[in-house]
């Protein structure tokens, strides 16, 4: 089936555009046609991936059939489990993938990053069926049958506009899920990606019943003891190099699991590294699986890091990107830190 890219103002190979409130009619028609779809986000789903996917599933729920959400066991962090509990949607079993009549992939730049679980990873799980790709990553590869890749502060913001345009229900729980995704991906609406439109969308979600207080508490002020112990490790392992402008921290497989955490619990700890005054490029190296290292990159000011991530086989946004290398953490740090220092020279400050 030929691919269709719904972004006429194409920008290079990604075709990212900026009109976040314009929802293509074909996206709405695609969703309306599906009877037994499965919705999928990226591996190690963050609040935006979960919020956008779960909210869309709630809004398109039916009495018979309707969407299932791919959430393989152990793929959701301790901190974000409450979003799944709030959503109360049907979770897809492995045996439900073959009879699905289509797929919706959200907040995922590459199909290889889909959260389908070990039983399906590396297989052709979509098997030629229709696939809608909704994403806000600048490096989205356009892997869907229909692709709606739009530059925005979060995929949850896109889903909000989609639900409004499609006149789908946004109850208090759905509003809370979308608000959580928007809040998280903009770091509390503090990043430059927070547009006037994003703030207007967030205000409308509050009007519709988004529970700002509980979301703030669960996202920002509720840590399990194991998550707290992991933060101790991140703080303790911090290093500053490159004349104080590059900072990084590490957490090995033994340190992560010794704290009582897993790879699913690694995500926003990179904000610890980026918070140090004077740091323009921050990195977090974590070995959630022994012998495989994930790198989270963050840039401040004019510093972009997506080029660095892409050079290592990853991707993401201009100032928030990542990559995964099949090498132990010590080897990865030794290789990548000098690359980061050299990369920063492109941005004289």
Coordinates of C-alpha atoms in Angstrom, one line a residue, residues 73-248:
X73 CA 4.6 -6.2 30.7
X74 CA 7.4 -4.2 32.4
X75 CA 7.4 -1.4 29.8
X76 CA 5.8 1.3 31.9
X77 CA 7.8 3.1 34.6
X78 CA 6.8 3.1 38.3
X79 CA 6.3 6.8 38.2
X80 CA 3.9 6.7 35.2
X81 CA 1.8 3.7 36.1
X82 CA -0.9 5.9 37.4
X83 CA -1.7 7.1 33.8
X84 CA -2.5 3.6 32.7
X85 CA -4.7 3.2 35.8
X86 CA -6.6 6.4 35.1
X87 CA -7.1 5.5 31.5
X88 CA -8.7 2.1 32.1
X89 CA -8.3 1.0 28.5
X90 CA -8.0 -2.4 26.9
X91 CA -4.4 -3.7 26.7
X92 CA -3.5 -5.6 23.5
X93 CA -2.3 -9.2 23.9
X94 CA 0.3 -10.6 21.5
X95 CA -2.4 -12.8 19.8
X96 CA -4.5 -9.7 19.1
X97 CA -1.9 -8.3 16.6
X98 CA -2.6 -10.7 13.7
X99 CA -6.4 -10.0 13.5
X100 CA -6.1 -6.2 14.1
X101 CA -7.4 -4.3 11.1
X102 CA -4.9 -1.5 11.5
X103 CA -2.5 0.3 13.7
X104 CA -1.9 3.8 15.1
X105 CA 1.6 4.6 16.1
X106 CA 2.1 7.7 18.3
X107 CA 5.1 9.7 19.4
X108 CA 7.5 7.4 17.7
X109 CA 10.1 8.5 15.1
X110 CA 11.1 5.1 13.8
X111 CA 9.0 1.9 13.5
X112 CA 11.9 0.0 15.1
X113 CA 11.2 1.9 18.3
X114 CA 7.7 0.7 18.7
X115 CA 6.7 -0.7 22.1
X116 CA 5.4 -4.1 20.9
X117 CA 7.3 -6.4 23.3
X118 CA 10.1 -9.0 22.8
X119 CA 7.8 -11.5 21.2
X120 CA 7.1 -9.2 18.2
X121 CA 10.2 -7.1 18.1
X122 CA 12.1 -7.6 14.8
X123 CA 9.0 -9.2 13.1
X124 CA 6.7 -7.7 10.5
X125 CA 4.0 -7.3 13.1
X126 CA 1.9 -4.8 11.0
X127 CA 2.0 -7.3 8.1
X128 CA 1.1 -4.8 5.4
X129 CA -2.0 -3.5 7.1
X130 CA -2.9 0.2 7.2
X131 CA -0.8 2.2 9.7
X132 CA -1.3 5.8 10.9
X133 CA 1.8 7.6 12.2
X134 CA 1.1 10.6 14.4
X135 CA 4.3 12.2 15.8
X136 CA 6.0 15.5 16.7
X137 CA 9.6 14.4 16.3
X138 CA 11.6 16.3 13.7
X139 CA 13.4 13.0 12.7
X140 CA 10.2 11.0 12.0
X141 CA 10.9 8.7 9.0
X142 CA 7.4 8.6 7.6
X143 CA 7.0 4.9 8.1
X144 CA 3.2 4.8 8.0
X145 CA 0.6 4.3 5.3
X146 CA -0.6 7.7 6.4
X147 CA 1.8 10.0 8.1
X148 CA 0.9 13.1 10.2
X149 CA 4.3 14.4 11.4
X150 CA 3.9 17.9 12.8
X151 CA 6.3 20.1 14.8
X152 CA 4.7 20.7 18.2
X153 CA 5.6 20.8 21.9
X154 CA 4.2 17.3 22.3
X155 CA 2.2 14.6 20.6
X156 CA -0.5 15.1 23.2
X157 CA -1.0 18.6 21.9
X158 CA -1.6 17.1 18.4
X159 CA -4.0 14.5 19.8
X160 CA -5.9 17.3 21.5
X161 CA -6.4 19.1 18.2
X162 CA -7.3 15.9 16.5
X163 CA -10.0 15.1 19.1
X164 CA -11.5 18.6 18.8
X165 CA -11.5 18.5 15.0
X166 CA -13.1 15.0 15.0
X167 CA -15.6 16.0 17.7
X168 CA -14.6 13.1 19.8
X169 CA -15.4 13.2 23.6
X170 CA -12.8 14.7 25.9
X171 CA -13.9 13.9 29.4
X172 CA -12.0 14.8 32.6
X173 CA -9.8 11.7 32.5
X174 CA -8.9 12.1 28.8
X175 CA -8.2 15.8 29.4
X176 CA -5.9 14.8 32.4
X177 CA -4.0 12.3 30.2
X178 CA -3.4 14.9 27.5
X179 CA -2.4 17.6 30.0
X180 CA 0.1 15.3 31.6
X181 CA 1.7 14.5 28.3
X182 CA 1.9 18.2 27.4
X183 CA 3.2 19.2 30.9
X184 CA 5.9 16.5 30.8
X185 CA 7.3 17.1 27.3
X186 CA 7.5 20.8 27.8
X187 CA 9.0 20.4 31.3
X188 CA 6.1 22.2 32.9
X189 CA 5.6 24.5 30.0
X190 CA 9.1 25.9 30.4
X191 CA 10.8 25.0 27.1
X192 CA 11.0 27.1 24.0
X193 CA 8.7 24.5 22.3
X194 CA 5.8 25.8 24.5
X195 CA 3.8 27.8 22.0
X196 CA 0.8 30.1 22.5
X197 CA -1.3 27.4 21.0
X198 CA 0.0 24.8 23.5
X199 CA -0.9 27.1 26.4
X200 CA -4.3 27.6 24.9
X201 CA -4.8 23.9 24.5
X202 CA -3.7 23.3 28.1
X203 CA -6.1 25.9 29.3
X204 CA -9.0 24.2 27.4
X205 CA -8.0 20.9 28.9
X206 CA -8.2 22.4 32.4
X207 CA -11.6 23.8 31.5
X208 CA -12.7 20.2 30.5
X209 CA -11.6 18.8 33.9
X210 CA -7.8 18.1 33.7
X211 CA -6.7 17.6 37.3
X212 CA -3.7 19.9 37.4
X213 CA -3.0 19.4 41.1
X214 CA -2.9 15.6 41.0
X215 CA -1.0 15.6 37.8
X216 CA 1.6 17.9 39.2
X217 CA 1.9 15.8 42.4
X218 CA 2.3 12.5 40.5
X219 CA 4.7 13.8 37.9
X220 CA 6.8 16.1 40.0
X221 CA 6.4 15.3 43.7
X222 CA 5.9 11.5 44.0
X223 CA 8.9 9.3 43.9
X224 CA 9.2 5.7 45.1
X225 CA 12.1 4.9 47.3
X226 CA 13.8 3.0 44.5
X227 CA 13.4 6.0 42.1
X228 CA 14.9 8.2 44.8
X229 CA 17.9 5.8 45.2
X230 CA 18.4 6.0 41.5
X231 CA 18.5 9.8 41.6
X232 CA 21.2 9.5 44.3
X233 CA 23.3 7.5 41.8
X234 CA 22.7 10.1 39.0
X235 CA 23.8 12.9 41.3
X236 CA 26.7 11.0 42.6
X237 CA 28.1 10.0 39.2
X238 CA 27.9 13.5 37.6
X239 CA 30.9 14.7 35.7
X240 CA 31.5 18.2 34.2
X241 CA 34.0 18.5 31.3
X242 CA 34.6 20.8 28.3
X243 CA 35.3 24.0 30.4
X244 CA 32.2 23.4 32.5
X245 CA 29.9 23.4 29.5
X246 CA 29.3 19.7 29.1
X247 CA 27.9 17.5 31.9
X248 CA 27.0 13.9 32.0

